[in-house]
Short mmCIF file of C-alpha atoms in Angstrom, two decimals:
data_model
loop_
_atom_site.label_atom_id
_atom_site.label_comp_id
_atom_site.label_asym_id
_atom_site.label_seq_id
_atom_site.Cartn_x
_atom_site.Cartn_y
_atom_site.Cartn_z
CA UNK F 1 21.46 5.28 18.78
CA UNK F 2 18.35 3.33 19.85
CA UNK F 3 17.46 3.08 23.46
CA UNK F 4 17.16 0.07 25.68
CA UNK F 5 14.86 -2.60 24.48
CA UNK F 6 11.36 -2.29 26.12
CA UNK F 7 12.41 0.78 28.05
CA UNK F 8 11.33 3.59 25.75
CA UNK F 9 8.13 5.66 25.81
CA UNK F 10 6.31 7.16 22.94
CA UNK F 11 3.15 9.39 22.61
CA UNK F 12 0.48 8.44 20.10
CA UNK F 13 -1.13 11.44 18.47
CA UNK F 14 -4.68 11.00 16.96
CA UNK F 15 -6.09 14.15 15.36
CA UNK F 16 -9.82 14.69 14.81
CA UNK F 17 -11.11 15.39 11.38
CA UNK F 18 -12.33 19.09 10.82
CA UNK F 19 -13.73 21.00 7.92
CA UNK F 20 -10.92 22.56 5.85
CA UNK F 21 -10.84 24.87 2.85
CA UNK F 22 -13.12 23.97 -0.02
CA UNK F 23 -15.25 21.55 2.06
CA UNK F 24 -12.26 19.28 2.39
CA UNK F 25 -11.73 17.36 5.67
CA UNK F 26 -8.32 17.71 7.21
CA UNK F 27 -6.63 16.53 10.41
CA UNK F 28 -6.47 19.04 13.28
CA UNK F 29 -2.95 18.33 14.62
CA UNK F 30 -3.18 21.18 17.10
CA UNK F 31 -5.94 19.47 19.02
CA UNK F 32 -4.61 15.85 18.71
CA UNK F 33 -5.42 13.36 21.58
CA UNK F 34 -2.26 12.14 23.21
CA UNK F 35 -1.87 8.60 24.57
CA UNK F 36 1.36 7.61 26.29
CA UNK F 37 2.74 4.14 25.61
CA UNK F 38 5.54 2.71 27.68
CA UNK F 39 7.69 -0.39 27.07
CA UNK F 40 8.15 0.12 23.47
CA UNK F 41 11.19 -0.35 21.22
CA UNK F 42 12.01 2.12 18.53
CA UNK F 43 15.11 1.60 16.10
CA UNK F 44 16.32 3.87 13.36
CA UNK F 45 16.13 1.94 10.02
CA UNK F 46 17.64 4.43 7.59
CA UNK F 47 17.93 7.99 6.26
CA UNK F 48 18.49 9.75 3.03
CA UNK F 49 19.45 13.29 2.05
CA UNK F 50 18.57 15.20 -1.00
CA UNK F 51 20.88 18.15 -1.97
CA UNK F 52 18.93 20.24 -4.60
CA UNK F 53 17.23 23.55 -4.52
CA UNK F 54 15.36 22.39 -1.44
CA UNK F 55 17.62 20.32 0.73
CA UNK F 56 15.67 17.52 2.45
CA UNK F 57 16.35 14.67 5.00
CA UNK F 58 14.14 11.60 5.24
CA UNK F 59 14.64 9.38 8.36
CA UNK F 60 12.91 6.09 8.93
CA UNK F 61 12.41 4.15 12.06
CA UNK F 62 10.46 1.11 13.16
CA UNK F 63 8.30 1.05 16.27
CA UNK F 64 7.64 -2.35 18.18
CA UNK F 65 4.64 -2.02 20.36
CA UNK F 66 4.11 -4.23 23.41
CA UNK F 67 1.16 -6.74 23.43
CA UNK F 68 -2.26 -5.19 24.32
CA UNK F 69 -1.03 -1.63 23.45
CA UNK F 70 -3.39 0.78 21.76
CA UNK F 71 -3.62 0.00 17.98
CA UNK F 72 -1.91 2.42 15.70
CA UNK F 73 -3.42 3.46 12.41
CA UNK F 74 -2.06 5.09 9.29
CA UNK F 75 -3.78 8.29 10.22
CA UNK F 76 -1.89 8.85 13.48
CA UNK F 77 1.49 10.24 14.38
CA UNK F 78 4.00 9.24 16.94
CA UNK F 79 6.01 11.49 19.14
CA UNK F 80 9.38 10.04 19.99
CA UNK F 81 12.49 11.79 21.21
CA UNK F 82 10.63 15.05 21.07
CA UNK F 83 10.05 14.71 17.33
CA UNK F 84 6.71 14.00 15.57
CA UNK F 85 6.95 11.05 13.15
CA UNK F 86 4.35 10.19 10.55
CA UNK F 87 3.11 6.55 10.29
CA UNK F 88 4.50 5.24 6.99
CA UNK F 89 1.89 3.03 5.34
CA UNK F 90 -0.66 0.79 6.96
CA UNK F 91 0.63 -0.87 10.05
CA UNK F 92 0.32 -4.60 10.35
CA UNK F 93 -2.51 -6.23 12.46
CA UNK F 94 -0.89 -7.52 15.56
CA UNK F 95 -3.28 -10.51 15.97
CA UNK F 96 -2.09 -12.06 12.73
CA UNK F 97 1.35 -12.74 14.42
CA UNK F 98 -0.15 -14.39 17.47
CA UNK F 99 -1.64 -13.45 20.83
CA UNK F 100 1.72 -12.34 22.43
CA UNK F 101 2.79 -10.14 19.58
CA UNK F 102 2.63 -6.45 19.52
CA UNK F 103 2.07 -4.15 16.55
CA UNK F 104 5.02 -3.21 14.30
CA UNK F 105 4.82 0.27 12.82
CA UNK F 106 7.07 1.98 10.32
CA UNK F 107 7.74 5.68 10.96
CA UNK F 108 9.06 8.39 8.75
CA UNK F 109 10.13 11.99 9.43
CA UNK F 110 10.84 14.53 6.59
CA UNK F 111 12.89 17.55 7.56
CA UNK F 112 13.69 20.51 5.30
#
């Protein structure tokens, strides 16, 4: 059940790039910078469940950021309700919708 409109708080997680195996750069989520954002709205948008050899549940949600909030990129994660959500796709640029609009971000959580 979603919370009250404009009364939720999320934490934006932005992980630095580090050198991984085979000279590949990877995100260091253990040392991610955390930014608290208040007055957001998050609503569940769907879920699906796979019952095979490896059971898996995929849950999706949509995050509505307030105007002038920090900008979310596809390389970030969002902590909401003590769960870490991945940003699903490239978030829309808020300025395209007008000066009083906030960014809309699709979120996805895969469990199992």
